[in-house]
mmCIF file of C-alpha atoms in Angstrom:
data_model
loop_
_atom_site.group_PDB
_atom_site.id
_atom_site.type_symbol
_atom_site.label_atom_id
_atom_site.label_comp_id
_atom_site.label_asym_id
_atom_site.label_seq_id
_atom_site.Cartn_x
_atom_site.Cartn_y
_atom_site.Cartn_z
ATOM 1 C CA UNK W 1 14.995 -15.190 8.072
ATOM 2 C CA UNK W 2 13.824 -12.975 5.435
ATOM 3 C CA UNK W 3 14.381 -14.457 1.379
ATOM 4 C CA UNK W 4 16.726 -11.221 -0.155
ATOM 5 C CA UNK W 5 14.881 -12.663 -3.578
ATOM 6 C CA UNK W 6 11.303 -11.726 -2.230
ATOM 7 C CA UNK W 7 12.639 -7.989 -1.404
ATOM 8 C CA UNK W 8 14.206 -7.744 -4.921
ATOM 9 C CA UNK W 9 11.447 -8.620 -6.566
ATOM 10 C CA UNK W 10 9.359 -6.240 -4.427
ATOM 11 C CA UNK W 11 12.186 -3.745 -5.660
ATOM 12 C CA UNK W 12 12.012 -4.311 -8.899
ATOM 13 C CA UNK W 13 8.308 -3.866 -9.691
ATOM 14 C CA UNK W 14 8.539 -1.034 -7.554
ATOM 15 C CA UNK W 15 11.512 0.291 -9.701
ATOM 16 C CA UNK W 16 9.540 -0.226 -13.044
ATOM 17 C CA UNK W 17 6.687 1.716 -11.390
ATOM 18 C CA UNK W 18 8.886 4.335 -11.057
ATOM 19 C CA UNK W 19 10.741 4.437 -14.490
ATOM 20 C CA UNK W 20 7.500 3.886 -15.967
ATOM 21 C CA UNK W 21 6.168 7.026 -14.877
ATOM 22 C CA UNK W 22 9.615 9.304 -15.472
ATOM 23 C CA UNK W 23 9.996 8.008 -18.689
ATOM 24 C CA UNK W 24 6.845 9.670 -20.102
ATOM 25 C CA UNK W 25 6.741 12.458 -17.705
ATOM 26 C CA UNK W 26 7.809 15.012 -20.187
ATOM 27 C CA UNK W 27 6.335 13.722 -23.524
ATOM 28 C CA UNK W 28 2.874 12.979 -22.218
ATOM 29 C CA UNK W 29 -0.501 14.672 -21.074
ATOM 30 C CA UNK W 30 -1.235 11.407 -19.224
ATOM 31 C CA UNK W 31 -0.500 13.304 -15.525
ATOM 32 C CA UNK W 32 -3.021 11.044 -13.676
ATOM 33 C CA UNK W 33 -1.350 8.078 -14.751
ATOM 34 C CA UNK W 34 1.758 9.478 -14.280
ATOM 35 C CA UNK W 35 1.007 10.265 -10.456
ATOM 36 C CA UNK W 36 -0.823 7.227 -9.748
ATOM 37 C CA UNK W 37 2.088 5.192 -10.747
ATOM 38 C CA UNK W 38 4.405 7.316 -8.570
ATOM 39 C CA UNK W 39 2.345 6.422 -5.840
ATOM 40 C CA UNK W 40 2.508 2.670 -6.799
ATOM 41 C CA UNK W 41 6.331 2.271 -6.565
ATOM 42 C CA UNK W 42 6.444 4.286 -3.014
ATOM 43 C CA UNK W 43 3.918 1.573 -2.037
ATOM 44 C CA UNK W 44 5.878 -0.871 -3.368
ATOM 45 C CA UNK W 45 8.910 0.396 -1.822
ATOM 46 C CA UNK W 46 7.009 1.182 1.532
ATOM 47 C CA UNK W 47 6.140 -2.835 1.754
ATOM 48 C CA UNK W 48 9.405 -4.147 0.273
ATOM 49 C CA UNK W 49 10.767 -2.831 3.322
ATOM 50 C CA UNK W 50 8.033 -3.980 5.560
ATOM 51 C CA UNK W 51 8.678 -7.531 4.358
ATOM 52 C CA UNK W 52 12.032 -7.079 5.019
ATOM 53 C CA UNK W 53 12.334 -5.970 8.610
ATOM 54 C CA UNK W 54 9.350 -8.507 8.980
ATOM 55 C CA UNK W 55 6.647 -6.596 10.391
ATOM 56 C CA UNK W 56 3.096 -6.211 9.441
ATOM 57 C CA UNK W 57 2.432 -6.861 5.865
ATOM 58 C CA UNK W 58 -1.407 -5.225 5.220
ATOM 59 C CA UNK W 59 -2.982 -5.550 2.076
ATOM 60 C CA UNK W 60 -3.119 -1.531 1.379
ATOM 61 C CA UNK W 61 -2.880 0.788 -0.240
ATOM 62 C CA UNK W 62 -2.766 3.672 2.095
ATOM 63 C CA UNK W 63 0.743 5.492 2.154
ATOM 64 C CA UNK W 64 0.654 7.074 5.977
ATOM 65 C CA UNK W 65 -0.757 3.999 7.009
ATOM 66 C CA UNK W 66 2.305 1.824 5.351
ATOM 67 C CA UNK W 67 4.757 4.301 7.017
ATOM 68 C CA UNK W 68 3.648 3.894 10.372
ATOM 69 C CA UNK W 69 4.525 0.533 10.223
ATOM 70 C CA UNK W 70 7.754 0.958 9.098
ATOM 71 C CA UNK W 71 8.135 3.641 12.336
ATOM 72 C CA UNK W 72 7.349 1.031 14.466
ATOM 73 C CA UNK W 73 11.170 -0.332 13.633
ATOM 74 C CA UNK W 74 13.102 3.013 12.500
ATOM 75 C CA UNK W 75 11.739 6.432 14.169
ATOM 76 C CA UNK W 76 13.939 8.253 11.451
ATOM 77 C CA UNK W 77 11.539 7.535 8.777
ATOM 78 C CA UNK W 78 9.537 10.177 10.102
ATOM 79 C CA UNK W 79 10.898 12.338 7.778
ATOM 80 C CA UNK W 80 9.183 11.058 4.565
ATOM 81 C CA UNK W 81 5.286 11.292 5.789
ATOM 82 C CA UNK W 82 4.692 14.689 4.029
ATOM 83 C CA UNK W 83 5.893 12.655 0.550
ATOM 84 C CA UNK W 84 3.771 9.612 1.455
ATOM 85 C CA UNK W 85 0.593 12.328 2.329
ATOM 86 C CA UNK W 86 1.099 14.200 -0.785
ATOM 87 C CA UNK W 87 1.466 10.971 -2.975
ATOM 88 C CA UNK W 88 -1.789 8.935 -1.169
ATOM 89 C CA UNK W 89 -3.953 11.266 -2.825
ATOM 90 C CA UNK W 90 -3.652 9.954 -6.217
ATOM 91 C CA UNK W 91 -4.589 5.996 -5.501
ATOM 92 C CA UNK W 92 -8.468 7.168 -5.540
ATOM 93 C CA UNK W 93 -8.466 9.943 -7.874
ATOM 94 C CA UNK W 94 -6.415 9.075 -10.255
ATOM 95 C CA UNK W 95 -8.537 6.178 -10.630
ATOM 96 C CA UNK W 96 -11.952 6.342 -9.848
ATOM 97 C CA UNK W 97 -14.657 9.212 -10.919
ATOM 98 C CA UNK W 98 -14.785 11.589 -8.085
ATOM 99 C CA UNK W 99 -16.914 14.561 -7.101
ATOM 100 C CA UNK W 100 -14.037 16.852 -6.873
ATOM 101 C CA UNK W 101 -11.933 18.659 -8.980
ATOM 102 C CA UNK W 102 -9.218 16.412 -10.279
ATOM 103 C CA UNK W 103 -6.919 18.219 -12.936
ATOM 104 C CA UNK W 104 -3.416 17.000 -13.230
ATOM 105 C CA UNK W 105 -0.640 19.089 -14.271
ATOM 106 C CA UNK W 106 3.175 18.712 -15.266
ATOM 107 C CA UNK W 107 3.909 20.323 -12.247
ATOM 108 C CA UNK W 108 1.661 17.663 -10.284
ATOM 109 C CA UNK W 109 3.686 15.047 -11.920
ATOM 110 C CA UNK W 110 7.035 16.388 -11.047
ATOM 111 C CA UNK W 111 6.051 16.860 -7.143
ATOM 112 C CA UNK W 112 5.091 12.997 -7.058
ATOM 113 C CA UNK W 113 8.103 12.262 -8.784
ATOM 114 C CA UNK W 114 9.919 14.306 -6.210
ATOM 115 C CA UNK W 115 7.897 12.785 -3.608
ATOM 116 C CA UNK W 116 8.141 8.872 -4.848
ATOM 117 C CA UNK W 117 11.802 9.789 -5.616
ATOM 118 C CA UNK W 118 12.482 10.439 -1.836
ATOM 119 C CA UNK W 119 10.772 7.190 -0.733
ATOM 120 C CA UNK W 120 12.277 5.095 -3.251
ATOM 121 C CA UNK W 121 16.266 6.645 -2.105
ATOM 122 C CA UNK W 122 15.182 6.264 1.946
ATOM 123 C CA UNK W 123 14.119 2.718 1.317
ATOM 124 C CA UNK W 124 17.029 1.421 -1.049
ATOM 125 C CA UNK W 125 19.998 2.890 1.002
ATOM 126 C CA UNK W 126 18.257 0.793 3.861
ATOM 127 C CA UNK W 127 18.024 -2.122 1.884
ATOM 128 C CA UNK W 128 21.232 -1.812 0.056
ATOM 129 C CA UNK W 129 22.234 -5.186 1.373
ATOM 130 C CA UNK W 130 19.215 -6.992 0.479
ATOM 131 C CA UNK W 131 19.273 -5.330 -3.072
ATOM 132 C CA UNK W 132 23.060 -5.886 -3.867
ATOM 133 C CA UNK W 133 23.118 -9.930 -2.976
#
């Protein structure tokens, strides 16, 4: 049986992730960041429910890869690999240097919030009744 504690947890760092990056999304220049967190809390979210529908917990970071797991128990999820796509490509550059043009934008910031924003809704309606124990 799965511990509801270990999936709130997973939640909640997830959840700071996320409030982290909307909180400054309009007062700083920081777009990167603020992307690269976005992506964090999807990740977090992706593997809160892995852990919770107990399937195979990798050590990734890799969005798609995350959300084919997760298909393996609910086909419907489908739905959000174009957000987990668009978000995976801010783990590396947001992070690392890079060969490649890598200018962030407002605009940038708000798709990944738009993005992460659609994972994070997806993944707490299905574990409303892990999250509300």
């Amino acid at each position: 049986m799965v511990d509801a504690q270990i999936i709130r947890e997973w939640i909640k760092k997830a959840d700071e992730d996320f409030d982290f990056a909307g909180s400054v999304i309009e007062d700083s220049s920081f777009y990167a960041q603020i992307c690269f967190h976005f992506h964090q809390a999807s990740e977090k979210y992706l593997k809160a429910l892995i852990i919770a529908w107990d399937l195979e917990f990798k050590k990734i970071h890799d969005l798609p890869v995350l959300l084919k797991i997760c298909l393996k128990k609910s086909t419907d999820l489908e739905a959000l690999m174009d957000a987990c796509r668009f978000l995976n490509g801010f783990y590396i550059d947001t992070r690392y240097p890079v060969h490649w043009p890598t200018e962030y934008t407002r605009e940038d910031a708000q798709e990944a919030m738009k993005a992460a924003t659609e994972i994070r809704s997806t993944v707490k309606d299905l574990l409303k009744s892990f999250i509300e124990r």
